[in-house]
Coordinates of C-alpha atoms in Angstrom, one line a residue:
X270 CA -242.0 59.6 77.5
X271 CA -241.8 62.9 79.5
X272 CA -241.2 62.6 83.3
X273 CA -241.7 65.2 86.0
X274 CA -238.9 66.5 88.3
X275 CA -239.7 67.6 91.8
X276 CA -236.9 70.0 92.9
X277 CA -237.3 69.0 96.5
X278 CA -236.7 65.4 95.7
X279 CA -233.8 66.2 93.3
X280 CA -232.1 68.2 96.0
X281 CA -232.1 65.4 98.6
X282 CA -228.8 63.8 97.5
X283 CA -225.5 65.3 96.6
X284 CA -225.1 66.1 92.9
X285 CA -222.7 64.1 90.8
X286 CA -219.2 65.6 90.2
X287 CA -218.5 66.5 86.5
X288 CA -216.2 63.4 86.3
X289 CA -218.9 61.1 87.7
X290 CA -221.5 62.6 85.4
X291 CA -219.2 62.2 82.3
X292 CA -218.5 58.6 83.3
X293 CA -222.2 57.8 83.7
X294 CA -222.9 59.4 80.4
X295 CA -220.2 57.3 78.7
X296 CA -221.5 54.1 80.3
X297 CA -225.1 54.8 79.1
X298 CA -223.8 55.7 75.6
X299 CA -222.0 52.4 75.4
X300 CA -224.4 50.0 77.1
X301 CA -227.7 51.8 77.2
X302 CA -229.7 52.4 80.4
X303 CA -229.4 49.2 82.4
X304 CA -231.3 50.3 85.5
X305 CA -234.9 51.6 85.3
X306 CA -235.8 55.0 86.5
X307 CA -237.8 54.9 89.7
X308 CA -241.1 56.8 89.8
X309 CA -243.5 57.8 92.6
X310 CA -246.6 55.7 91.8
X311 CA -249.0 58.1 93.6
X312 CA -247.6 61.0 91.7
X313 CA -247.5 59.7 88.1
X314 CA -244.4 60.6 86.2
X315 CA -242.5 62.1 89.2
X316 CA -238.9 60.8 89.4
X317 CA -237.8 59.3 92.7
X318 CA -234.4 58.0 91.6
X319 CA -232.6 58.5 88.3
X320 CA -232.6 62.2 87.7
X321 CA -229.1 62.2 86.1
X322 CA -229.9 59.0 84.1
X323 CA -233.0 60.6 82.8
X324 CA -231.2 63.8 81.8
X325 CA -228.5 61.8 80.0
X326 CA -231.1 59.7 78.1
X327 CA -232.9 62.8 77.0
X328 CA -229.6 64.3 75.8
X329 CA -228.5 61.2 73.9
X330 CA -231.9 60.3 72.6
X331 CA -231.8 56.9 74.3
X332 CA -234.9 55.1 75.5
X333 CA -235.4 54.0 79.1
X334 CA -237.5 51.8 81.3
X335 CA -239.3 52.9 84.5
X336 CA -240.5 51.2 87.7
X337 CA -243.2 52.5 90.0
X338 CA -242.8 52.7 93.8
X339 CA -245.5 53.4 96.3
X340 CA -245.1 56.0 99.1
X341 CA -247.7 57.5 101.5
X342 CA -246.2 61.0 101.4
X343 CA -243.2 63.0 100.3
X344 CA -241.4 62.5 103.6
X345 CA -241.3 58.8 103.0
X346 CA -240.0 59.4 99.4
X347 CA -237.1 61.5 100.8
X348 CA -236.2 58.9 103.3
X349 CA -236.2 56.2 100.7
X350 CA -233.9 58.3 98.5
X351 CA -231.5 59.0 101.3
X352 CA -231.3 55.3 102.4
X353 CA -231.0 54.1 98.8
X354 CA -228.2 56.5 97.9
X355 CA -226.0 56.4 101.0
X356 CA -224.7 52.9 100.3
X357 CA -224.8 53.1 96.5
X358 CA -222.5 55.9 95.5
X359 CA -218.8 56.4 96.0
X360 CA -219.2 59.0 98.8
X361 CA -216.5 60.3 101.2
X362 CA -216.9 59.6 104.9
X363 CA -217.9 63.3 105.4
X364 CA -220.6 63.1 102.7
X365 CA -221.9 59.9 104.3
X366 CA -222.0 61.6 107.7
X367 CA -224.1 64.4 106.2
X368 CA -226.5 62.0 104.6
X369 CA -226.8 59.8 107.7
X370 CA -227.7 62.9 109.7
X371 CA -230.4 63.7 107.1
X372 CA -231.6 60.1 107.4
X373 CA -231.9 60.4 111.2
X374 CA -233.9 63.7 110.8
X375 CA -236.0 62.3 108.0
X376 CA -237.0 59.2 110.0
X377 CA -238.3 61.6 112.6
X378 CA -240.2 63.5 109.9
X379 CA -241.8 60.2 108.6
X380 CA -242.8 59.3 112.2
X381 CA -244.5 62.7 112.6
X382 CA -246.3 62.4 109.3
X383 CA -247.6 59.0 110.2
X384 CA -248.7 60.2 113.6
X385 CA -250.7 63.0 112.0
X386 CA -252.4 60.6 109.6
X387 CA -253.2 58.2 112.4
X388 CA -254.7 61.0 114.6
X389 CA -256.8 62.3 111.6
X390 CA -258.1 58.8 111.0
X391 CA -258.9 58.3 114.6
X392 CA -260.9 61.6 114.6
X393 CA -262.9 60.6 111.5
X394 CA -263.4 57.0 112.6
X395 CA -263.5 56.8 116.4
X396 CA -262.7 53.4 117.9
X397 CA -259.7 51.1 117.7
X398 CA -257.6 51.7 114.7
X399 CA -255.3 49.0 113.3
X400 CA -251.7 50.2 112.7
X401 CA -250.6 48.4 109.5
X402 CA -247.8 50.8 108.8
X403 CA -244.3 49.4 108.9
X404 CA -242.4 50.2 112.1
X405 CA -240.1 53.2 111.9
X406 CA -236.4 52.4 112.3
X407 CA -234.7 53.8 115.5
X408 CA -233.7 57.4 114.9
X409 CA -231.7 58.0 118.1
X410 CA -228.1 59.1 117.7
X411 CA -226.8 55.8 119.2
X412 CA -229.0 53.7 116.8
X413 CA -227.8 55.7 113.8
X414 CA -224.1 55.3 114.9
X415 CA -224.6 51.5 115.2
X416 CA -226.3 51.3 111.8
X417 CA -224.1 53.6 109.8
X418 CA -220.8 52.8 111.4
X419 CA -220.1 56.6 111.3
X420 CA -218.4 57.9 114.5
X421 CA -220.8 59.7 116.7
X422 CA -218.5 62.8 116.8
X423 CA -218.8 63.1 113.0
X424 CA -222.6 62.8 113.1
X425 CA -222.8 65.5 115.9
X426 CA -220.6 67.8 113.9
X427 CA -222.9 67.3 110.9
X428 CA -225.9 68.0 113.1
X429 CA -224.4 71.2 114.5
X430 CA -223.2 72.4 111.1
X431 CA -226.7 72.1 109.6
X432 CA -228.1 74.2 112.4
X433 CA -225.5 76.9 112.3
X434 CA -224.4 77.1 108.7
X435 CA -226.7 75.4 106.1
X436 CA -224.7 76.7 103.2
X437 CA -221.5 75.0 104.4
X438 CA -223.5 71.9 105.2
X439 CA -224.5 71.7 101.5
X440 CA -221.0 72.2 100.4
X441 CA -219.8 69.2 102.5
X442 CA -222.7 67.2 100.9
X443 CA -221.4 68.1 97.5
X444 CA -217.8 67.1 98.5
X445 CA -216.3 70.6 97.9
X446 CA -215.5 71.1 101.6
X447 CA -214.6 68.6 104.3
X448 CA -216.5 68.4 107.6
X449 CA -213.4 69.4 109.5
X450 CA -212.9 72.5 107.4
X451 CA -216.5 73.5 107.6
X452 CA -216.6 72.9 111.4
X453 CA -213.4 74.9 112.1
X454 CA -214.1 78.5 112.9
X455 CA -212.3 81.1 110.8
X456 CA -209.8 83.2 112.7
X457 CA -211.5 86.4 111.8
X458 CA -214.9 85.0 112.9
X459 CA -213.4 84.0 116.3
X460 CA -211.7 87.3 116.7
X461 CA -214.8 89.4 116.1
X462 CA -216.9 87.3 118.5
X463 CA -214.5 87.9 121.4
X464 CA -215.8 90.5 123.8
X465 CA -212.2 91.2 125.0
X466 CA -211.1 92.1 121.4
X467 CA -213.2 95.2 121.6
X468 CA -212.4 95.8 125.3
X469 CA -208.6 95.9 124.4
X470 CA -209.3 98.6 121.8
X471 CA -211.4 100.5 124.4
X472 CA -208.7 100.3 127.0
X473 CA -206.2 101.6 124.6
X474 CA -208.4 104.5 123.6
X475 CA -209.1 105.2 127.3
X476 CA -205.4 105.3 128.1
X477 CA -204.7 107.6 125.2
X478 CA -207.5 110.2 125.6
X479 CA -208.8 110.1 129.2
X480 CA -205.9 111.8 131.0
X481 CA -204.1 108.6 132.1
X482 CA -200.9 110.1 130.6
X483 CA -199.0 111.6 133.7
X484 CA -197.5 114.3 131.5
X485 CA -201.0 115.6 130.6
X486 CA -202.0 115.5 134.3
X487 CA -198.8 117.5 135.1
X488 CA -199.7 120.2 132.6
X489 CA -203.2 120.5 134.0
X490 CA -201.6 121.4 137.4
X491 CA -199.2 124.0 136.0
X492 CA -199.0 127.2 138.2
X493 CA -198.7 130.8 137.2
X494 CA -195.2 131.0 138.8
X495 CA -194.1 128.2 136.4
X496 CA -195.6 129.9 133.3
X497 CA -193.1 130.8 130.5
X498 CA -193.3 131.8 126.8
X499 CA -192.2 128.2 126.0
X500 CA -195.1 126.8 128.1
X501 CA -197.6 129.1 126.3
X502 CA -196.4 128.1 122.9
X503 CA -196.2 124.4 123.8
X504 CA -199.7 124.2 125.2
X505 CA -201.1 126.0 122.2
X506 CA -199.4 123.4 120.0
X507 CA -200.8 120.6 122.2
X508 CA -204.3 122.0 121.7
X509 CA -203.8 121.9 118.0
X510 CA -202.6 118.3 118.3
X511 CA -205.6 117.3 120.4
X512 CA -207.9 119.1 117.9
X513 CA -206.4 116.9 115.2
X514 CA -206.8 113.8 117.3
X515 CA -210.4 114.7 117.9
X516 CA -211.0 115.2 114.2
X517 CA -209.5 111.8 113.4
X518 CA -211.5 110.2 116.2
X519 CA -214.7 111.7 114.9
X520 CA -213.7 110.4 111.4
X521 CA -213.4 106.9 112.8
X522 CA -216.7 107.3 114.7
X523 CA -218.4 108.2 111.4
X524 CA -216.9 105.2 109.6
X525 CA -217.8 102.8 112.5
X526 CA -221.4 104.0 112.5
X527 CA -221.5 103.3 108.8
X528 CA -220.3 99.8 109.6
X529 CA -223.1 99.4 112.1
X530 CA -225.7 100.6 109.6
X531 CA -224.4 98.2 106.9
X532 CA -224.3 95.2 109.2
X533 CA -227.4 95.9 111.3
X534 CA -229.4 92.8 112.0
X535 CA -232.8 94.3 111.5
X536 CA -234.4 97.3 109.8
X537 CA -235.1 98.8 113.2
X538 CA -231.4 98.6 114.1
X539 CA -230.5 100.3 110.8
X540 CA -233.0 103.1 111.5
X541 CA -231.6 103.4 115.0
X542 CA -228.1 104.0 113.7
X543 CA -229.2 106.3 110.9
X544 CA -230.8 108.5 113.5
X545 CA -227.6 108.7 115.4
X546 CA -225.6 111.6 113.9
X547 CA -223.8 112.8 116.9
X548 CA -220.2 114.1 117.1
X549 CA -220.1 113.7 120.9
X550 CA -221.5 110.6 122.7
X551 CA -222.1 112.7 125.8
X552 CA -224.8 114.7 123.8
X553 CA -226.4 111.8 122.1
X554 CA -229.3 110.0 123.8
X555 CA -228.8 106.9 121.6
X556 CA -225.2 106.6 122.5
X557 CA -225.8 107.3 126.2
X558 CA -228.5 104.6 126.2
X559 CA -226.0 102.1 124.7
X560 CA -223.3 103.2 127.2
X561 CA -225.6 102.4 130.1
X562 CA -226.3 98.9 128.8
X563 CA -222.7 97.8 128.1
X564 CA -219.5 97.3 130.2
X565 CA -217.4 96.4 127.2
X566 CA -215.1 99.4 127.6
X567 CA -214.6 99.1 131.4
X568 CA -216.1 102.4 132.7
X569 CA -213.5 102.6 135.5
X570 CA -210.9 103.5 133.0
X571 CA -212.8 106.5 131.6
X572 CA -211.8 109.9 132.9

């Protein structure tokens, strides 16, 4: 018998670890398939529960039994899978927090789907409509905390992680990363989101190149009566030094613009930086425009 696999349903729960899969395979090899594979009655042949058992039976050439379950829509199927699996497998507390967060969200999805069907029926058949659907379980955070026995803090961490980093969320579901590790910001991430990180660099550059050095100010005020061959040679050497510094600064500017282009959020941003080919921000309309819109480098320090 050939069954159908819906990837959306298969992806609802965490996959088995290699060790769990091997143990299940050995159990089926030794005892056969003891539990029937659940199918969606309204979608004949579509597996609801038992994807791994079906794959193993196909691999070993072992027969299997099935049972049909009725669901009004795919949202109800997903909710059944989540509620069925959360108490059945040997999951970590973090994996259970992830699944219970999914259950809370899925209950909301089931309620929305039922409301849509009810509104459609009311439109087609005006008049009082009997609501024979089973009541939806409470989906508030407090209700889920009470039902799951999962701390509210863990559930809120799971909720936030799903919104901010779905990839890490799935890794916690699979058991490869803990919720604490996934929720902890990387040092590098934190550093590069700090506005003062860039302001410190800007202040250092301003102090180095904007005439803050009192010795440079002193040289700018040198008088003809103080002029000597040594002063002439020394200032010429300083000009060469400044030219070298300018060259290196322009090199950094070119490299930083390449970083902007590489990491630009949108194509329009990339085009914006690609059009910026200046060597001097004072002569570049794009850079001047940005300079007017930011205070990151503390303008009062600029010479």
